[in-house]
Coordinates of C-alpha atoms in Angstrom, one line a residue:
M1 CA -141.8 144.8 59.1
N2 CA -140.3 145.2 62.0
K3 CA -140.6 143.1 64.8
L4 CA -139.4 144.2 68.5
I5 CA -139.2 141.4 70.6
T6 CA -138.2 142.5 74.6
V7 CA -137.0 140.5 76.9
Q8 CA -135.9 141.8 80.0
D9 CA -137.8 145.6 80.2
H10 CA -134.3 147.6 80.2
D11 CA -133.1 145.7 77.1
S12 CA -134.2 144.7 73.9
L13 CA -133.5 142.7 70.2
V14 CA -135.0 145.0 66.8
V15 CA -135.6 141.6 64.3
N16 CA -136.3 142.9 60.9
S17 CA -137.0 141.1 59.1
A18 CA -140.3 141.0 55.6
N19 CA -140.4 137.4 56.5
L20 CA -140.8 136.9 60.1
I21 CA -143.9 133.8 59.7
D22 CA -142.0 132.2 57.9
H23 CA -138.7 132.4 60.2
Q24 CA -140.6 132.2 63.3
D25 CA -139.4 128.0 64.1
I26 CA -135.6 129.2 64.2
L27 CA -136.1 132.5 65.6
T28 CA -137.8 131.4 68.6
P29 CA -138.6 133.4 71.2
L30 CA -135.8 131.5 73.1
A31 CA -133.7 131.8 70.6
L32 CA -133.6 135.7 70.1
R33 CA -133.4 135.6 74.1
F34 CA -130.4 133.8 74.0
I35 CA -128.9 135.8 71.5
E36 CA -129.7 138.6 73.0
M37 CA -127.9 137.9 75.8
L38 CA -124.8 137.0 74.5
T39 CA -124.7 139.7 72.8
M40 CA -126.0 141.9 76.1
N41 CA -122.9 140.1 78.0
F42 CA -120.1 139.7 74.3
A43 CA -120.7 143.0 72.0
E44 CA -118.4 145.6 73.6
P45 CA -115.3 143.3 74.7
L46 CA -115.6 142.5 71.4
Q47 CA -115.8 145.4 69.7
Q48 CA -112.6 145.7 72.3
R49 CA -110.4 143.1 71.1
L50 CA -111.7 144.7 67.2
N51 CA -109.9 147.8 68.4
A52 CA -107.1 145.8 69.2
R53 CA -106.5 145.2 66.1
V54 CA -107.0 148.8 64.5
Q55 CA -104.1 149.5 67.0
K56 CA -101.9 147.1 66.3
Q57 CA -101.6 147.4 62.2
A58 CA -101.1 151.1 63.4
W59 CA -97.6 150.0 64.1
I60 CA -97.0 147.6 61.8
D61 CA -98.4 150.2 59.4
Q62 CA -95.4 153.0 60.5
G63 CA -92.4 149.9 60.4
M64 CA -93.3 147.2 63.2
L65 CA -92.9 143.7 62.1
P66 CA -94.5 140.5 63.6
D67 CA -93.3 138.4 66.2
F68 CA -93.2 136.0 68.4
L69 CA -94.8 137.8 72.9
P70 CA -92.4 137.8 74.9
E71 CA -95.0 137.6 77.5
T72 CA -96.8 135.1 76.5
A73 CA -93.3 133.0 76.6
H74 CA -94.3 130.7 80.0
I75 CA -97.4 129.2 77.6
R76 CA -94.6 128.4 74.7
E77 CA -92.1 127.2 77.1
Q78 CA -94.5 124.7 79.3
E79 CA -96.0 121.4 79.2
W80 CA -99.0 121.5 78.7
Q81 CA -101.9 120.2 76.5
V82 CA -106.1 120.5 75.3
D83 CA -108.9 118.7 76.8
E84 CA -109.8 115.0 74.9
I85 CA -111.4 114.9 71.5
P86 CA -114.4 113.8 71.3
K87 CA -114.7 110.2 69.4
D88 CA -116.1 110.8 65.7
L89 CA -113.5 114.0 65.7
L90 CA -110.9 111.7 65.6
D91 CA -110.8 110.6 61.5
R92 CA -110.7 114.0 60.2
R93 CA -108.4 112.9 57.0
V94 CA -111.2 115.2 54.8
E95 CA -113.3 117.2 54.6
I96 CA -115.9 119.8 52.8
T97 CA -116.8 122.3 53.1
G98 CA -119.2 124.9 51.0
P99 CA -122.4 127.0 51.8
V100 CA -125.3 126.0 53.8
D101 CA -128.7 125.4 50.5
R102 CA -130.1 122.6 51.2
K103 CA -128.8 120.2 48.2
M104 CA -124.9 121.4 48.9
V105 CA -126.0 120.0 53.1
I106 CA -127.0 116.5 52.1
N107 CA -124.7 116.6 49.0
A108 CA -121.6 117.0 51.5
L109 CA -122.7 115.0 54.0
N110 CA -123.1 112.1 51.7
A111 CA -119.7 112.3 50.1
N112 CA -116.3 109.9 50.5
V113 CA -115.2 112.2 53.6
K114 CA -115.3 112.7 57.6
V115 CA -116.4 116.2 58.2
F116 CA -118.5 118.7 56.6
M117 CA -117.5 122.4 57.2
A118 CA -121.3 123.6 56.2
D119 CA -120.2 128.1 56.2
F120 CA -121.5 131.5 57.2
E121 CA -118.7 132.7 56.6
D122 CA -116.1 133.1 53.0
S123 CA -118.0 130.9 50.7
F124 CA -121.7 132.1 51.7
A125 CA -123.4 135.8 51.0
P126 CA -125.5 136.8 53.9
V127 CA -128.4 137.0 52.8
W128 CA -131.2 137.4 55.5
D129 CA -133.6 134.9 53.8
E130 CA -130.8 132.2 52.7
V131 CA -129.1 133.4 56.9
I132 CA -132.5 132.0 58.5
Q133 CA -132.7 128.9 55.7
G134 CA -129.3 127.4 56.2
Q135 CA -129.7 127.4 60.4
R136 CA -132.7 125.2 58.9
N137 CA -131.2 123.2 56.5
L138 CA -128.6 122.8 59.3
R139 CA -131.0 121.7 62.0
D140 CA -132.8 119.2 60.1
A141 CA -129.4 117.1 58.8
N142 CA -128.6 117.2 62.1
Q143 CA -132.0 115.4 63.0
G144 CA -131.8 113.0 59.7
N145 CA -134.9 114.3 57.9
I146 CA -133.5 117.3 54.8
E147 CA -135.4 116.3 52.0
F148 CA -134.6 118.5 48.7
T149 CA -136.4 118.1 45.2
H150 CA -134.7 119.7 42.3
P151 CA -138.1 122.1 41.1
E152 CA -137.2 121.6 37.7
T153 CA -135.6 118.1 37.1
G154 CA -137.3 116.7 40.0
K155 CA -134.7 114.5 41.3
Q156 CA -134.7 113.4 44.9
Y157 CA -131.8 114.7 47.4
Q158 CA -131.9 112.1 51.1
L159 CA -128.9 112.0 53.0
S160 CA -127.9 108.6 54.0
S161 CA -126.9 106.1 57.4
D162 CA -123.7 107.2 57.9
P163 CA -123.1 111.4 57.0
A164 CA -120.3 112.8 57.3
V165 CA -119.8 114.3 60.5
L166 CA -121.1 118.1 61.0
I167 CA -119.1 121.1 61.1
C168 CA -120.3 124.6 61.7
R169 CA -117.8 127.7 60.2
V170 CA -120.2 130.9 61.9
R171 CA -119.1 135.1 60.6
G172 CA -115.6 136.8 60.9
L173 CA -115.5 138.6 63.9
H174 CA -115.5 141.8 61.5
L175 CA -118.8 141.9 60.4
V176 CA -122.2 142.6 61.5
E177 CA -126.2 141.7 61.4
K178 CA -127.8 143.9 60.2
H179 CA -131.1 142.5 60.6
L180 CA -130.5 142.1 64.2
E181 CA -129.9 145.3 66.1
Y182 CA -129.4 145.6 70.2
Q183 CA -129.6 149.5 71.8
G184 CA -129.7 150.2 67.8
R185 CA -127.0 148.9 66.9
A186 CA -126.4 145.7 65.0
I187 CA -125.6 143.0 66.1
P188 CA -122.2 140.6 65.5
A189 CA -123.2 138.4 63.5
A190 CA -120.8 135.9 64.7
L191 CA -122.9 135.8 67.7
C192 CA -126.1 135.0 65.5
D193 CA -124.5 132.6 63.7
F194 CA -123.3 130.7 66.5
A195 CA -127.0 131.0 69.4
L196 CA -128.7 129.6 66.2
Y197 CA -126.9 126.7 66.0
F198 CA -126.4 125.9 69.5
H199 CA -129.8 126.1 69.9
H200 CA -131.6 124.4 67.9
N201 CA -128.7 121.6 67.2
Y202 CA -126.9 121.3 70.4
Q203 CA -129.5 118.9 72.3
V204 CA -130.3 116.2 69.3
L205 CA -126.2 116.3 69.2
L206 CA -125.3 115.5 72.2
D207 CA -128.7 112.4 72.1
K208 CA -126.8 110.6 69.4
G209 CA -123.0 111.3 71.1
S210 CA -121.8 114.1 69.8
A211 CA -122.0 117.7 69.8
P212 CA -121.8 121.9 68.7
Y213 CA -118.8 121.1 66.7
F214 CA -117.6 125.1 65.8
Y215 CA -114.5 125.8 63.5
L216 CA -114.0 130.1 64.0
P217 CA -112.4 132.3 61.5
K218 CA -109.9 135.3 61.2
L219 CA -108.9 135.2 64.3
Q220 CA -105.9 137.9 64.8
S221 CA -105.0 136.7 68.7
H222 CA -104.6 134.6 72.3
Q223 CA -107.2 137.3 73.4
E224 CA -109.8 136.5 70.5
A225 CA -109.0 132.9 71.1
K226 CA -110.1 133.6 74.9
W227 CA -114.1 135.2 74.0
W228 CA -114.7 133.1 72.2
S229 CA -113.8 130.6 75.4
D230 CA -115.6 132.9 77.3
V231 CA -118.3 132.8 75.3
F232 CA -118.9 128.9 74.5
S233 CA -118.2 128.9 78.9
F234 CA -121.0 131.5 79.6
T235 CA -123.1 128.6 76.9
E236 CA -122.1 125.6 78.5
K237 CA -123.3 127.2 82.4
E238 CA -126.9 128.6 80.6
Y239 CA -127.6 125.9 79.2
G240 CA -127.3 123.4 82.7
L241 CA -123.9 121.5 80.5
P242 CA -121.1 119.8 81.5
Q243 CA -117.8 123.1 80.5
G244 CA -115.6 121.3 78.0
T245 CA -119.4 120.3 75.6
I246 CA -118.2 123.3 73.0
K247 CA -115.8 122.4 70.6
A248 CA -114.2 124.3 68.1
T249 CA -111.6 123.7 65.3
V250 CA -110.1 128.2 64.8
L251 CA -108.9 128.6 61.1
I252 CA -104.9 130.4 61.6
E253 CA -105.9 132.7 58.5
T254 CA -104.6 135.6 59.9
L255 CA -100.5 136.9 59.7
P256 CA -100.7 137.7 63.2
A257 CA -101.9 135.1 64.7
V258 CA -100.0 132.7 63.4
F259 CA -97.3 133.9 66.1
E260 CA -100.0 133.1 69.4
M261 CA -100.7 129.6 68.8
D262 CA -100.1 128.2 71.1
E263 CA -102.1 130.8 73.2
I264 CA -104.8 130.2 71.3
L265 CA -104.7 126.7 71.5
F266 CA -104.4 127.0 75.3
A267 CA -107.0 129.9 76.0
L268 CA -109.5 128.0 74.6
K269 CA -108.1 124.8 76.8
E270 CA -110.8 123.0 77.2
H271 CA -113.6 123.7 74.2
I272 CA -110.4 123.2 71.1
V273 CA -109.9 120.2 69.4
G274 CA -106.9 121.6 66.6
L275 CA -106.3 125.1 64.5
N276 CA -107.1 124.6 60.2
C277 CA -104.4 126.4 57.8
G278 CA -106.8 128.3 56.5
R279 CA -104.6 129.5 53.6
W280 CA -106.2 130.9 51.2
D281 CA -107.1 134.2 53.5
Y282 CA -103.7 133.8 55.2
I283 CA -101.9 134.8 51.8
F284 CA -104.4 137.6 51.7
S285 CA -103.3 139.1 55.3
Y286 CA -99.5 139.0 54.6
I287 CA -100.1 141.3 51.7
K288 CA -103.5 142.9 54.7
T289 CA -100.7 143.7 56.7
F290 CA -97.7 144.6 54.6
K291 CA -100.1 147.0 52.8
N292 CA -97.2 149.7 53.5
H293 CA -94.0 147.4 53.3
P294 CA -92.0 148.2 49.6
D295 CA -90.5 144.8 50.1
R296 CA -92.9 141.8 51.3
I297 CA -95.4 142.8 48.0
L298 CA -96.0 139.2 47.0
P299 CA -96.6 138.0 43.0
D300 CA -98.6 136.2 40.8
R301 CA -101.1 134.8 42.4
Q302 CA -100.4 131.3 41.5
A303 CA -97.0 131.8 42.2
V304 CA -97.8 131.4 45.9
T305 CA -97.9 128.4 46.6
M306 CA -97.4 126.0 49.6
R307 CA -93.9 125.2 48.9
Q308 CA -92.9 129.5 49.2
P309 CA -90.8 129.1 52.5
F310 CA -92.8 132.0 53.8
L311 CA -95.8 129.8 53.5
N312 CA -94.0 126.4 53.9
A313 CA -93.1 127.6 57.8
Y314 CA -96.4 128.8 58.6
S315 CA -97.7 124.8 57.4
R316 CA -95.0 123.2 59.2
L317 CA -95.3 125.5 63.2
L318 CA -99.1 124.8 62.7
I319 CA -98.3 121.0 62.3
R320 CA -95.4 120.9 65.3
T321 CA -97.5 123.4 67.8
C322 CA -101.2 121.4 67.9
H323 CA -98.5 118.1 68.0
R324 CA -96.9 119.2 70.9
R325 CA -100.3 119.9 72.4
G326 CA -103.0 117.4 72.2
A327 CA -104.3 119.0 68.9
F328 CA -105.1 118.0 65.6
A329 CA -103.6 120.1 62.8
M330 CA -104.9 120.6 59.7
G331 CA -103.8 120.8 55.7
G332 CA -105.8 124.3 53.5
M333 CA -108.6 123.9 50.8
A334 CA -107.9 122.1 47.5
A335 CA -109.7 125.1 44.9
L336 CA -109.0 122.8 42.7
I337 CA -113.1 121.1 40.6
P338 CA -113.4 118.3 38.2
N339 CA -113.3 119.4 34.5
K340 CA -115.6 116.7 32.6
D341 CA -111.8 117.0 29.8
P342 CA -110.5 113.3 31.5
Q343 CA -107.0 114.9 29.5
K344 CA -107.6 118.1 31.7
N345 CA -109.9 116.2 35.0
T346 CA -106.5 114.5 35.2
E347 CA -104.0 116.9 35.5
I348 CA -106.3 118.5 38.3
L349 CA -105.7 115.4 40.5
Q350 CA -101.8 115.2 39.9
K351 CA -102.4 118.8 41.3
I352 CA -104.1 118.0 43.6
T353 CA -102.2 114.5 44.6
E354 CA -99.3 117.0 44.6
D355 CA -101.0 119.0 47.4
K356 CA -101.9 117.1 49.4
Q357 CA -98.8 115.2 49.7
I358 CA -96.9 118.1 50.9
E359 CA -99.5 118.1 53.7
A360 CA -99.9 114.8 54.8
N361 CA -96.0 114.4 54.4
N362 CA -95.9 117.7 56.6
G363 CA -97.6 116.1 59.3
H364 CA -101.1 117.4 58.4
D365 CA -103.8 114.7 60.4
G366 CA -106.5 115.9 57.5
T367 CA -107.0 118.1 54.3
W368 CA -110.4 120.2 52.5
I369 CA -111.3 119.9 49.5
A370 CA -114.3 122.2 47.9
H371 CA -116.3 119.1 45.5
P372 CA -117.3 116.3 46.0
G373 CA -115.3 115.2 42.8
L374 CA -112.2 115.9 44.9
A375 CA -112.8 113.4 47.0
T376 CA -111.3 109.7 46.6
A377 CA -107.3 111.8 45.3
A378 CA -108.0 113.3 48.4
L379 CA -108.8 110.1 50.6
N380 CA -105.6 107.9 47.8
V381 CA -103.2 109.9 49.9
F382 CA -103.9 110.8 53.3
D383 CA -104.9 106.8 52.9
P384 CA -101.7 105.0 52.9
V385 CA -99.6 108.3 55.0
L386 CA -102.5 106.6 57.8
G387 CA -101.8 103.8 57.5
A388 CA -103.7 102.0 60.9
R389 CA -104.4 105.4 62.6
T390 CA -106.7 107.6 61.9
N391 CA -104.8 110.9 62.3
Q392 CA -100.6 112.5 63.0
L393 CA -100.4 113.4 66.4
N394 CA -98.1 111.0 66.3
I395 CA -96.1 113.3 64.4
N396 CA -94.5 116.0 66.4
R397 CA -91.5 117.3 64.0
L398 CA -89.9 118.4 67.6
D399 CA -86.2 117.3 65.9
D400 CA -86.8 120.3 62.9
E401 CA -85.5 123.6 63.3
D402 CA -86.8 126.3 65.1
I403 CA -88.9 128.0 62.8
T404 CA -88.5 132.0 63.0
A405 CA -89.9 135.3 62.0
D406 CA -87.6 135.7 59.9
Q407 CA -88.6 132.7 57.6
L408 CA -92.9 132.7 58.5
L409 CA -92.2 136.4 57.3
A410 CA -89.6 135.9 54.3
P411 CA -90.5 138.0 51.0
C412 CA -92.0 135.7 48.5
S413 CA -90.2 135.0 44.9
G414 CA -92.3 135.2 41.7
E415 CA -92.8 137.8 38.2
R416 CA -95.7 140.4 38.4
T417 CA -97.7 140.1 34.5
E418 CA -100.0 141.5 32.5
V419 CA -101.2 138.1 32.5
G420 CA -102.1 137.8 36.0
M421 CA -103.3 141.6 36.5
R422 CA -105.7 140.8 33.8
H423 CA -106.9 137.2 35.7
N424 CA -107.2 138.9 38.7
I425 CA -109.9 141.4 37.8
R426 CA -111.4 138.8 35.6
V427 CA -111.7 136.4 38.8
A428 CA -113.1 139.8 41.2
V429 CA -115.6 141.4 39.6
Q430 CA -117.1 137.6 38.2
Y431 CA -116.9 136.6 42.4
L432 CA -118.5 140.6 43.7
E433 CA -121.1 139.7 40.4
A434 CA -122.3 136.6 42.1
W435 CA -121.6 137.8 46.6
I436 CA -124.3 140.8 46.2
S437 CA -126.0 138.5 43.9
G438 CA -126.4 136.0 46.6
Q439 CA -123.9 133.5 45.9
G440 CA -121.2 133.1 48.6
C441 CA -119.0 130.6 46.4
V442 CA -118.5 129.9 42.7
P443 CA -116.3 128.2 40.6
I444 CA -114.3 130.1 37.5
Y445 CA -112.1 128.8 36.1
G446 CA -111.4 125.6 37.1
L447 CA -111.7 127.1 40.3
M448 CA -113.5 127.3 42.9
E449 CA -113.4 130.4 44.3
D450 CA -115.2 132.1 47.3
A451 CA -114.2 135.6 49.4
A452 CA -110.8 134.6 50.6
T453 CA -109.9 134.1 46.9
A454 CA -111.2 137.6 45.7
E455 CA -109.8 139.3 48.1
I456 CA -105.9 137.8 47.5
S457 CA -107.1 139.5 43.8
R458 CA -108.3 142.6 44.1
A459 CA -105.9 143.2 46.7
S460 CA -102.1 142.2 44.9
I461 CA -104.2 144.6 41.9
W462 CA -104.2 147.5 45.2
Q463 CA -100.7 146.6 46.5
W464 CA -98.6 146.5 42.8
I465 CA -101.0 150.3 43.1
Q466 CA -99.4 152.0 46.3
H467 CA -96.2 150.8 45.6
K468 CA -95.8 151.6 41.4
Q469 CA -94.5 147.8 40.5
L470 CA -93.5 146.7 37.2
L471 CA -95.5 144.4 35.3
S472 CA -92.7 141.7 33.8
N473 CA -93.3 143.3 30.2
G474 CA -92.0 147.1 31.5
K475 CA -95.6 148.8 32.1
L476 CA -96.4 150.6 34.7
V477 CA -99.5 149.9 37.6
T478 CA -101.1 152.7 37.6
P479 CA -104.9 153.7 38.9
T480 CA -105.2 154.7 34.8
L481 CA -103.5 150.9 34.2
F482 CA -106.1 148.9 36.0
E483 CA -108.8 151.3 34.3
T484 CA -107.7 150.8 31.0
F485 CA -107.9 146.9 32.2
L486 CA -110.7 147.1 34.5
A487 CA -112.0 147.8 30.7
E488 CA -111.1 145.6 28.2
E489 CA -112.1 143.0 30.9
M490 CA -115.1 143.7 31.1
Q491 CA -115.8 143.2 27.5
V492 CA -113.5 139.8 27.9
L493 CA -116.0 138.9 30.6
K494 CA -119.5 139.9 28.0
H495 CA -117.9 137.5 25.4
E496 CA -117.6 134.6 27.8
L497 CA -120.7 134.6 29.3
G498 CA -122.8 136.2 26.7
E499 CA -124.2 139.1 26.6
T500 CA -128.1 138.2 27.8
R501 CA -126.1 136.9 31.2
F502 CA -124.3 140.2 31.2
E503 CA -127.0 142.4 30.6
Q504 CA -129.0 140.6 33.2
G505 CA -126.3 140.6 36.0
R506 CA -124.9 143.2 38.4
F507 CA -121.8 143.1 36.6
D508 CA -121.6 147.3 36.5
E509 CA -121.9 147.4 39.7
A510 CA -119.1 144.2 40.1
A511 CA -116.9 147.0 37.8
Q512 CA -117.2 150.2 40.0
L513 CA -117.1 148.2 43.3
M514 CA -113.8 147.1 41.6
T515 CA -113.0 149.9 41.1
D516 CA -113.9 151.6 44.2
L517 CA -111.3 148.4 45.9
T518 CA -108.7 148.9 44.1
I519 CA -107.7 152.6 43.8
S520 CA -108.7 154.5 46.8
T521 CA -105.3 155.7 49.1
E522 CA -106.1 152.7 52.2
L523 CA -106.7 149.4 51.6
S524 CA -110.9 147.9 52.3
E525 CA -110.3 145.3 55.8
F526 CA -112.7 142.6 53.3
L527 CA -114.6 143.5 50.8
T528 CA -117.0 141.4 51.9
L529 CA -117.7 145.3 54.6
S530 CA -117.9 146.9 51.1
C531 CA -120.6 144.5 49.5
Y532 CA -123.2 143.8 52.1
E533 CA -124.6 146.4 51.9
H534 CA -125.9 145.7 48.2
L535 CA -127.6 142.7 49.9
A536 CA -130.9 142.4 50.7

């Protein structure tokens, strides 16, 4: 059933949904009017920014390397700072991330962390009903009345008296929301997520001394940051709020963005509170950016750790840039999850500790975890380092040697192995099957996999095929080898998961998607673009 919502005589927003009655508490006339206003003003400028991405990538494909922009050198050289950080965001030493289902929201807000990043992006498959329910869950959480009863066990979940601060991560600028159309075109998904969260939560947040906080993913340029600043300023004016009420943290998870961090902070100066090392997407972006460069091919995913020089340089530059400007420098995700086996769990906690020690000692103000069971391990690293401080803004790293473009682009050492390739296939197929089935965050082989880690898995194989790489055992990576491995690994999955689960799932569909993504002559920009049409 379609319903036409007309806000002005010459403009219209169409909601394509079979459940309008069930959604009417979220898709209110005022909320839809706001979405339409944002789309009228910002959809076309966004398309211009996306076109600029394509042009820049074309230059890199032809041999140009990313570098710091000469035309914005004055921004990097001048002394300035971002606006004041709100009090409830001054301590972000451990943040938990996860999708917006009701149980997860409650458990995450109750976890021993400072912040919960509620995710409509990489750990979320945007089934329309779940998009709406996710907005409802966040609204209820901010109002303090969210509850959940498990339908099978009867266990009840309620919000604690002192929950974590909630930050909403909207979808990336490249994604659309097909259930909302403006003038015959699907609207930007980022505007849908932002508008609904802001509209339904800004007042209750302001009333309790907080404000609407957002994580902004996958930006590639300071012009895209300026686009978001314009969206925020327009919204504040429309709702009669002081400029700078809306606050955001930007994920630096694309290779082009790492060269424009000062400029991104400056473009969002009134609204930004920090940058985040989105390491998994950053690794994927490295592959995607250099897809035509045979001298910059990554090894097995497991070898690409924060100890690799190009990733360590990225972390240190982010800290130096942020702290010079009075902004937070957030660390990246620990994708490991607890294990019921005590010995294995001890090993996991040790890996978490080592990973977080690198971040804390580098000067990050906080870090990410994917599971409440890791909160204490992360806190045990950051608490002693911080001491009486709530953050590390005093660590400026100005005595470090300048980090150069060559360091940020340095090729990565490590082997490409058959074991690694087969592992990538199994991980990617399982994740694709889960995503098209409506689940965007999946525990696989001890890691909490999301779209970013699945992207690395499939893009690595594509890169090895395109550049005719040899595995460590001498096998040449070709489409035929991939298809052979895929067929064999599908049988492994059937054995691991059980025939009933395998046959009832969508694994054949996922295998076809994996094939299309992996052996195509062009690297698909994002797997979620290919998978979106498979969602309700």
